[in-house]
Structure formats: structure tokens, C-alpha cells
Coordinates of C-alpha atoms in Angstrom, one line a residue:
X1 CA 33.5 28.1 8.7
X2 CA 32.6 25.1 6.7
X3 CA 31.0 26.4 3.1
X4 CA 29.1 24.1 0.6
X5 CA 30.3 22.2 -2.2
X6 CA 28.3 20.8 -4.6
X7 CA 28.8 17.0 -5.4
X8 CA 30.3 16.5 -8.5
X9 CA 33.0 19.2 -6.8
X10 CA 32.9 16.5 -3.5
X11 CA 33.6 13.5 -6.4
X12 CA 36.5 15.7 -7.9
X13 CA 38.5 16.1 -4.3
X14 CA 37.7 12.2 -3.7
X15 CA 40.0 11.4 -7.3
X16 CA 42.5 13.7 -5.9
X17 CA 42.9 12.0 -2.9
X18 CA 43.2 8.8 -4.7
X19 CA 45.3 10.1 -7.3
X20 CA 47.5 11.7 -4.4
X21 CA 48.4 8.2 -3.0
X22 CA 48.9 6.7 -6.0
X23 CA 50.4 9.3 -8.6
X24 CA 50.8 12.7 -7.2
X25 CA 53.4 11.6 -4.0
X26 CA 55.3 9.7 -6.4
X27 CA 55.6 12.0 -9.3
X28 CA 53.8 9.8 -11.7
X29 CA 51.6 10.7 -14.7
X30 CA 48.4 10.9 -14.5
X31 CA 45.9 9.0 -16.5
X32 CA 43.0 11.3 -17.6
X33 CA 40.2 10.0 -20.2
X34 CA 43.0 8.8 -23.3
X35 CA 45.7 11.7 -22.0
X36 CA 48.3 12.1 -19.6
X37 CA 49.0 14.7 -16.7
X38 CA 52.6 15.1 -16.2
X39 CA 54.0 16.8 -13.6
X40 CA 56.0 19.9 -13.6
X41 CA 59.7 20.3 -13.1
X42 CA 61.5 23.4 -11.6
X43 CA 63.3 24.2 -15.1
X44 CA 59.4 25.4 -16.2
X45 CA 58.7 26.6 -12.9
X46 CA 58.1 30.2 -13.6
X47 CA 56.0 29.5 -16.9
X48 CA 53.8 27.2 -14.9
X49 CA 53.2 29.7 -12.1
X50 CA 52.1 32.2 -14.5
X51 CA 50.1 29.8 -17.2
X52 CA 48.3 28.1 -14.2
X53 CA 46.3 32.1 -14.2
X54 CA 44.2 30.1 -16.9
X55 CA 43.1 27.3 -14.8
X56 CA 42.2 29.4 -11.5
X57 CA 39.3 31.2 -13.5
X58 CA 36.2 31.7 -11.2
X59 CA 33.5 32.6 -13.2
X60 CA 31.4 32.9 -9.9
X61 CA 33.4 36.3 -9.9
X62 CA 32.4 37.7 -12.8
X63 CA 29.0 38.8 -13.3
X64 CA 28.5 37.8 -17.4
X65 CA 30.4 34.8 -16.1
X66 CA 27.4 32.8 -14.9
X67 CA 25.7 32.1 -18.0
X68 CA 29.4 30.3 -19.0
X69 CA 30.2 26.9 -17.9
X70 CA 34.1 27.3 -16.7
X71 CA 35.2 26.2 -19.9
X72 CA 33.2 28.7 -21.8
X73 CA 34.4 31.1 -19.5
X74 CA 38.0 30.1 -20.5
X75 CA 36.9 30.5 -24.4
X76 CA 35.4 34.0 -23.5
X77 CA 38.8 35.5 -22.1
X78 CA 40.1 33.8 -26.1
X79 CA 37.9 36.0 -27.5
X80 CA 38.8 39.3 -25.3
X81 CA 40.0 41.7 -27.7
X82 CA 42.7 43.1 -25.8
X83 CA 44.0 40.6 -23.8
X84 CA 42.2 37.1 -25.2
X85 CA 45.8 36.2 -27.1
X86 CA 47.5 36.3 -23.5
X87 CA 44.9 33.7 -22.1
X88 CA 44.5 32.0 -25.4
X89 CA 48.8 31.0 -24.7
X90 CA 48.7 30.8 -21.1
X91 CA 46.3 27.6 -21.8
X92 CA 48.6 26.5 -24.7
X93 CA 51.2 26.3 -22.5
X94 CA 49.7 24.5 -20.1
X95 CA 48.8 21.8 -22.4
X96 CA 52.8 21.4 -23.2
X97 CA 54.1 21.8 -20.0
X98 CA 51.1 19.3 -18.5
X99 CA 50.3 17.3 -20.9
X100 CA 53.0 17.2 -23.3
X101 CA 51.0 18.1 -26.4
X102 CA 52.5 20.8 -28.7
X103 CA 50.3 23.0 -30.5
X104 CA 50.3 22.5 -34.2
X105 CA 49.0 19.9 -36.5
X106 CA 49.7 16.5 -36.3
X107 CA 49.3 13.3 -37.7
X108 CA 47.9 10.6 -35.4
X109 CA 49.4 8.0 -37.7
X110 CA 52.7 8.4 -37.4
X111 CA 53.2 11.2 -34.6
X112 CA 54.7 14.0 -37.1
X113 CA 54.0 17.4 -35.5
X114 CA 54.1 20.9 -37.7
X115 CA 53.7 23.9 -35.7
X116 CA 51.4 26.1 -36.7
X117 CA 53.0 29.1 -37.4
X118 CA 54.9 26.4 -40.0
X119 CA 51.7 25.0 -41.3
X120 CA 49.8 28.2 -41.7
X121 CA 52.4 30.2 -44.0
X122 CA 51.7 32.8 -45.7
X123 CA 52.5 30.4 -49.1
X124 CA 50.5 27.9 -47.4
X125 CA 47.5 30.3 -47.1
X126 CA 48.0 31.5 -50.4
X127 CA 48.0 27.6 -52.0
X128 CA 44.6 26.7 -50.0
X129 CA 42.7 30.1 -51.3
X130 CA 43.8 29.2 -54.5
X131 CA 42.7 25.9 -54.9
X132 CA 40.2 23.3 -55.2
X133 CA 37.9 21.6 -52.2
X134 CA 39.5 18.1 -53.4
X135 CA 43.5 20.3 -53.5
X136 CA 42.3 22.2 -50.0
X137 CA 41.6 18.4 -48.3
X138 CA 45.3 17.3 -50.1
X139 CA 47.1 20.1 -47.9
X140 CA 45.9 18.2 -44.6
X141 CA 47.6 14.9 -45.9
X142 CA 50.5 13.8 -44.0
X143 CA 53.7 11.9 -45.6
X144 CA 53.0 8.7 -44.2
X145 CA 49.5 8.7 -45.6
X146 CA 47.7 10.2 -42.0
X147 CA 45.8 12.7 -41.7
X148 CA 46.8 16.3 -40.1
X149 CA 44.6 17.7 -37.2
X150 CA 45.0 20.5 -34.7
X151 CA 46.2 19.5 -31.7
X152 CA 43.8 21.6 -30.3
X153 CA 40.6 22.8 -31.3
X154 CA 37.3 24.3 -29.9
X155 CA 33.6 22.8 -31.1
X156 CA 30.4 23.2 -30.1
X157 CA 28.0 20.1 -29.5
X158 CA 25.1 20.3 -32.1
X159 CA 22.5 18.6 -28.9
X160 CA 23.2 20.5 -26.3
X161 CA 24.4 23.8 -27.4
X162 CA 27.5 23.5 -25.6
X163 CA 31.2 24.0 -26.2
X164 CA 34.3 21.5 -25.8
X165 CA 37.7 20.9 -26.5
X166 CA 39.3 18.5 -28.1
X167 CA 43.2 18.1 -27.4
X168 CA 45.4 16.0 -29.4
X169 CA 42.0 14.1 -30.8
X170 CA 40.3 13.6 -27.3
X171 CA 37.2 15.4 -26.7
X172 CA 37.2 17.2 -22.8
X173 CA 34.0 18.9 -22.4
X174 CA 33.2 21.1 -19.0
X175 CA 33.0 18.1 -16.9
X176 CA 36.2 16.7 -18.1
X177 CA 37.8 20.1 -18.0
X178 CA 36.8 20.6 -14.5
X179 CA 38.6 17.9 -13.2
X180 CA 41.5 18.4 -15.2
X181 CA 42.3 21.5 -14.4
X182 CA 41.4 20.5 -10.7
X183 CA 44.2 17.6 -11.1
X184 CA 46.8 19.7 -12.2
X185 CA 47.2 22.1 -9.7
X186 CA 46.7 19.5 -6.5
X187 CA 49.3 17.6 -8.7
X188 CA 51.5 20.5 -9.0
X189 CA 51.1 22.3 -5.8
X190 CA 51.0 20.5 -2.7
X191 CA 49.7 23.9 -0.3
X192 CA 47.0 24.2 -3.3
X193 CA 43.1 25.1 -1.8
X194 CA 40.0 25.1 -3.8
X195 CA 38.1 28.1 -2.2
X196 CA 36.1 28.3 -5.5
X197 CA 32.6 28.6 -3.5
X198 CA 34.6 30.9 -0.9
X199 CA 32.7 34.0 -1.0
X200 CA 34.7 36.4 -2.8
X201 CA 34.0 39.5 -0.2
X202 CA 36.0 36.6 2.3
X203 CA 38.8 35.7 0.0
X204 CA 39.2 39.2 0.0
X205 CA 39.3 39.6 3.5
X206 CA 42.1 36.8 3.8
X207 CA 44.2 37.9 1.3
X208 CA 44.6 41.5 2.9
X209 CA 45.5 39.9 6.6
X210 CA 47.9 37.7 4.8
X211 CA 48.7 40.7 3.2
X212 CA 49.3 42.6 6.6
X213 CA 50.7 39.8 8.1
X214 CA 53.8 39.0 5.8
X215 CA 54.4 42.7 5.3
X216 CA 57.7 42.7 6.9
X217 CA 58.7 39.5 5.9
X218 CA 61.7 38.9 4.1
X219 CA 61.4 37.0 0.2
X220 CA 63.0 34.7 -1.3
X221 CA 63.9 34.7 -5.1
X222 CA 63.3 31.3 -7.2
X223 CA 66.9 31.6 -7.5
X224 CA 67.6 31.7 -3.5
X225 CA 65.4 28.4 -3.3
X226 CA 67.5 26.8 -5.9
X227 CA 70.8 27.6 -4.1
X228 CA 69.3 26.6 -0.8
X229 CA 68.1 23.4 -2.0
X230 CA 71.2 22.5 -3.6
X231 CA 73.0 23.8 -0.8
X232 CA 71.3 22.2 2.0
X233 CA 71.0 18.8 0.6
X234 CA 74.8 18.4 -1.4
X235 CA 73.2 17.9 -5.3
X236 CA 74.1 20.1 -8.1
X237 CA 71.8 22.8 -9.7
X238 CA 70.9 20.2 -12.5
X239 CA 69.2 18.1 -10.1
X240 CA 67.1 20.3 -8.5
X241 CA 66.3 21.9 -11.9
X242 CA 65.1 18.5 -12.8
X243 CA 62.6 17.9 -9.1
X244 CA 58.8 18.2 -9.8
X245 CA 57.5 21.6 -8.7
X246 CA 55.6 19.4 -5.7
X247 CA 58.9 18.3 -4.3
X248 CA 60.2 21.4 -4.5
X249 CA 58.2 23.3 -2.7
X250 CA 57.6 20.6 -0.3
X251 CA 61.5 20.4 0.1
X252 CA 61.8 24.7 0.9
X253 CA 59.1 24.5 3.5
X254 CA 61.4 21.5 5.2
X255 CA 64.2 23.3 5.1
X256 CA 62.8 26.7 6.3
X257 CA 61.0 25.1 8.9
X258 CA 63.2 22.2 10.6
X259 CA 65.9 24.8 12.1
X260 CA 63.5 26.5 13.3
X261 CA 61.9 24.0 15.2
X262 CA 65.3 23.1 16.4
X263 CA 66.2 26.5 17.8
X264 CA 62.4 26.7 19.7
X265 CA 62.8 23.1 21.0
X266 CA 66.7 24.4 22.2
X267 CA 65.1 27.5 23.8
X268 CA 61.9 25.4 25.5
X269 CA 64.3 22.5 27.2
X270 CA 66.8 25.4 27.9
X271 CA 63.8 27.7 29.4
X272 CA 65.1 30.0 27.5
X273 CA 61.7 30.5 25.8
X274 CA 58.3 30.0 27.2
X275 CA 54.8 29.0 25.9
X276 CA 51.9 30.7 26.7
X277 CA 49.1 28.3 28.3
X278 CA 47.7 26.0 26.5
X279 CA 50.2 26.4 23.3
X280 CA 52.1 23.9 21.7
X281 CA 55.1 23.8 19.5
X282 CA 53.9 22.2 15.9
X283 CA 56.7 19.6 15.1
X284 CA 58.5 20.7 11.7
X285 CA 57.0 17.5 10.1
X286 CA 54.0 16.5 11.6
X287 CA 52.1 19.6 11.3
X288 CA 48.2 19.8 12.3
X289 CA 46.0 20.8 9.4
X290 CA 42.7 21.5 9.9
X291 CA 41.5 22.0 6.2
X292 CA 40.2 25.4 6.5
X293 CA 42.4 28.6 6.0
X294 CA 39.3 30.8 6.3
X295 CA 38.4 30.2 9.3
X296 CA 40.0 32.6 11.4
X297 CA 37.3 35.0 13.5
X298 CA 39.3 38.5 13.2
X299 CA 38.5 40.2 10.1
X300 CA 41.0 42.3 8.2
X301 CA 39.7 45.5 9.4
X302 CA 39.9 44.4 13.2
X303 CA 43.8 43.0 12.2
X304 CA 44.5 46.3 11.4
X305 CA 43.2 48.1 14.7
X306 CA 44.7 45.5 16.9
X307 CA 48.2 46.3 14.8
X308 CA 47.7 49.7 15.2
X309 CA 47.3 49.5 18.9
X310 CA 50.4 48.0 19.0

């Protein structure tokens, strides 16, 4: 089932499929309006699976979300009283791992960084309540004769009403943000699917047959997919700590998959194993894809009877 997206969403996937040819599949940096995009290596691989939470927000699934754009949506979850500080460093992280900017004030003179927790001392704090406007503007004066500024900060445009970011001195408002956060994770992640205008009552649906489906699998550990990996292809530990997430994963599917292949091709020439009519062995590397992971007819519910009846 083929579901509507809007068209600035159709221009987004149209970059990624540029940047995908000429970035992504070469582990390059991305240009994005003044910043980079870097890509992710494996040694950051468990902070990036669990930061990227912030940029798979749908607001479509929250019903006070709709009055947000998605990056007011992000801002809301800041200002959460409970949890906001989890979301608030799950972005911050991002930013470092991603785009390589620390948080903290820093001089775009001369590149001097001063974390925040640094800068905003309690003797710090105490100095700027206890001074003058002209002595409070002196405290944001760098050595080399810059000026300090937050690496990040959140503002509000005076015309439309609207907030925005502005990371390390570039200004990323919703549109911008949008396709950021879109870059990073097709950069990142190589299986990655928007289904951001899936309905959620479907997603729903798929995740509990995927669910059902992988409940007797086996896992694997991060660990285990190091070892493999290292095992597999004769490098040490250090190199694979040092592949892009995207290779990585690409590389564990391969590796799962390929003897596998070999042992049904073995079993087919062998006659050892037989094909129902009509079905075809999918080659370990050139895979069919047909775009669409929700477009399966049996619903969850009916998985469930037909397992049952098993």
C-alpha cells in the first residue's frame, strides 16, 4: 500500500538519494547549509542508537503535537519536567557525535571551546550578578579578542512567530532541521524507512508481526558482531571499532546472509531441498527490494491465528 507524502518530504528523499551516491556509500561528510554531517563509527555505536530517539520524533503521534512544527516538538520534550533533560542530551549528543560541535561556548575567532559546565561556575555566576552591563558583556570576551557564543542556542523569529536553532553560529530552522535529521539517519543506517505518514494503528500492526515473527530467534550482542566481523574478515578489533555504523551493519547482514545462501544453493543443486512453485531463492547480494515493508495483507491478529493453528 502506497501512502502519501507531501512534497517538500518527496524533495528531502530526492537529496538522499543524491547524497547516497556521492557521500553516504563512501563515508564522506556531508555538506549541510555552513555545517558538516559526519558519519558515525562503531566505537559511538551504542550512544548513537540511543541519541538518534531525538530525531525519530513523530509529532503526528502525539495529539498537542500538531500545533508544533517537528522542531518545536523537539523543544517541547526540553521543556518536559520530568524527562526534558534526557531529550535536551540525547540531541546534544547528536550534534557531537554528527556534527562534531561540542556544547559550550566558543569563540568563532579562534576556535577556543569552554564547556559549559566550565563557563557557567558557580564563581562565574556569582561575578556576572555582581557586576555591571559593560563588566557582564567583558565575561563573553575571548583571549584572542573573539567573542564567546553558545554553540547552541534556541530563538524565536520575531516575523513569524516561530522557533529555530542555531548550532555553532548557523541558524537551522524547521525546514532545515527536517532535512537534517532526515540525512543523518539514511547516512547512518542503511535498512533506515521513513514511515512518518504510516498510520500509526499500521506501524503498530507491523511491529507486533515482527514481533511474533522473530520471537524465537536467536540475538546477537554488539559485542558478537564485533568478534564476527573481525573474525570473518582477518582485521583487529581496532579496525572495526573504527568502520562507519553504515558499513557495519551492511558488513553483518553479508556475513549472516552469504552462508546461508550457500548452504540453500548446496541443498537446491543437491535436491536436497525443494522450492515451492513459483519461489525463488534471493541471491545474498542482489536482493529484491520493493520499497514497502507495510505492505504485507495478513494483519497481526490473523498472524497470530494462523500460528496458533499450527
Amino acid at each position: 500500500m502506497n501512502y502519501d507524502i507531501p512534497e517538500n518530504e518527496k524533495k528531502i528523499l530526492e537529496e538522499v538519494e543524491l547524497y547516497r551516491d556521492r557521500y553516504f556509500t563512501y563515508d564522506l561528510p556531508v555538506p549541510f547549509d555552513g555545517l558538516f554531517l559526519y558519519p558515525v563509527t562503531v566505537r559511538n555505536y551504542n550512544e548513537f542508537m540511543v541519541s538518534n530517539a531525538c530525531l525519530l520524533l513523530n509529532k503526528k503521534d502525539d495529539p498537542m503535537g500538531m500545533k508544533y512544527t517537528n522542531l518545536e516538538y523537539l523543544l517541547s520534550k526540553f521543556e518536559n519536567q520530568q524527562d526534558g533533560w534526557r531529550w535536551s542530551f540525547m540531541f546534544s549528543r547528536i550534534l557531537e557525535l554528527c556534527l562534531h560541535v561540542s556544547p559550550g561556548m566558543k569563540c568563532h575567532k579562534c576556535g577556543k571551546i569552554i564547556p559549559y559546565e566550565t563557563f557557567l561556575s558557580k564563581e562565574n555566576q556569582e561575578k556576572y550578578a555582581n557586576s555591571s552591563a559593560e563588566e557582564q558583556e567583558k565575561l563573553f570576551d575571548c583571549d584572542c579578542g573573539g567573542k564567546l557564543v553558545a554553540s547552541l542556542e534556541y530563538k524565536k523569529d520575531e516575523k513569524t512567530g516561530r522557533c529555530y536553532f542555531v548550532i555553532d553560529g548557523v541558524k537551522v530552522d524547521n525546514d532545515s532541521f527536517n532535512r537534517m535529521r532526515k540525512f543523518i539517519l539514511y547516512q547512518n543506517l542503511p535498512d533506515y524507512y521513513d514511515d512518518t505518514y504510516v498510520p500509526k494503528a499500521v506501524r503498530d500492526d507491523e511491529a507486533k508481526k515482527n514481533e511474533i515473527l522473530s520471537k524465537d530467534s536467536g540475538k546477537a550482542t554488539l559485542e558478537d558482531k564485533i568478534c564476527a566481523i573481525a573474525f570473518q574478515l582477518g582485521i583487529t578489533f581496532e579496525d572495526v571499532y573504527n568502520l562507519t555504523i553504515r558499513k557495519f551493519v551492511r558488513l553483518v547482514s553479508l556475513i549472516t546472509e552469504y552462508p546461508d545462501y550457500v548452504a540453500s544453493k548446496v541443498g537446491l543443486m543437491t535436491g536436497m531441498v525443494k522450492l515451492k512453485d513459483g519461489q525463488q531463492l534471493d541471491h545474498w547480494l542482489f536482493k529484491k527490494n520493493n520499497g514497502n515493508r507495510y505492505g504485507a495483507k495478513t494483519s497481526a491478529e490473523e498472524l497470530i491465528k494462523n500460528v496458533s493453528n499450527v
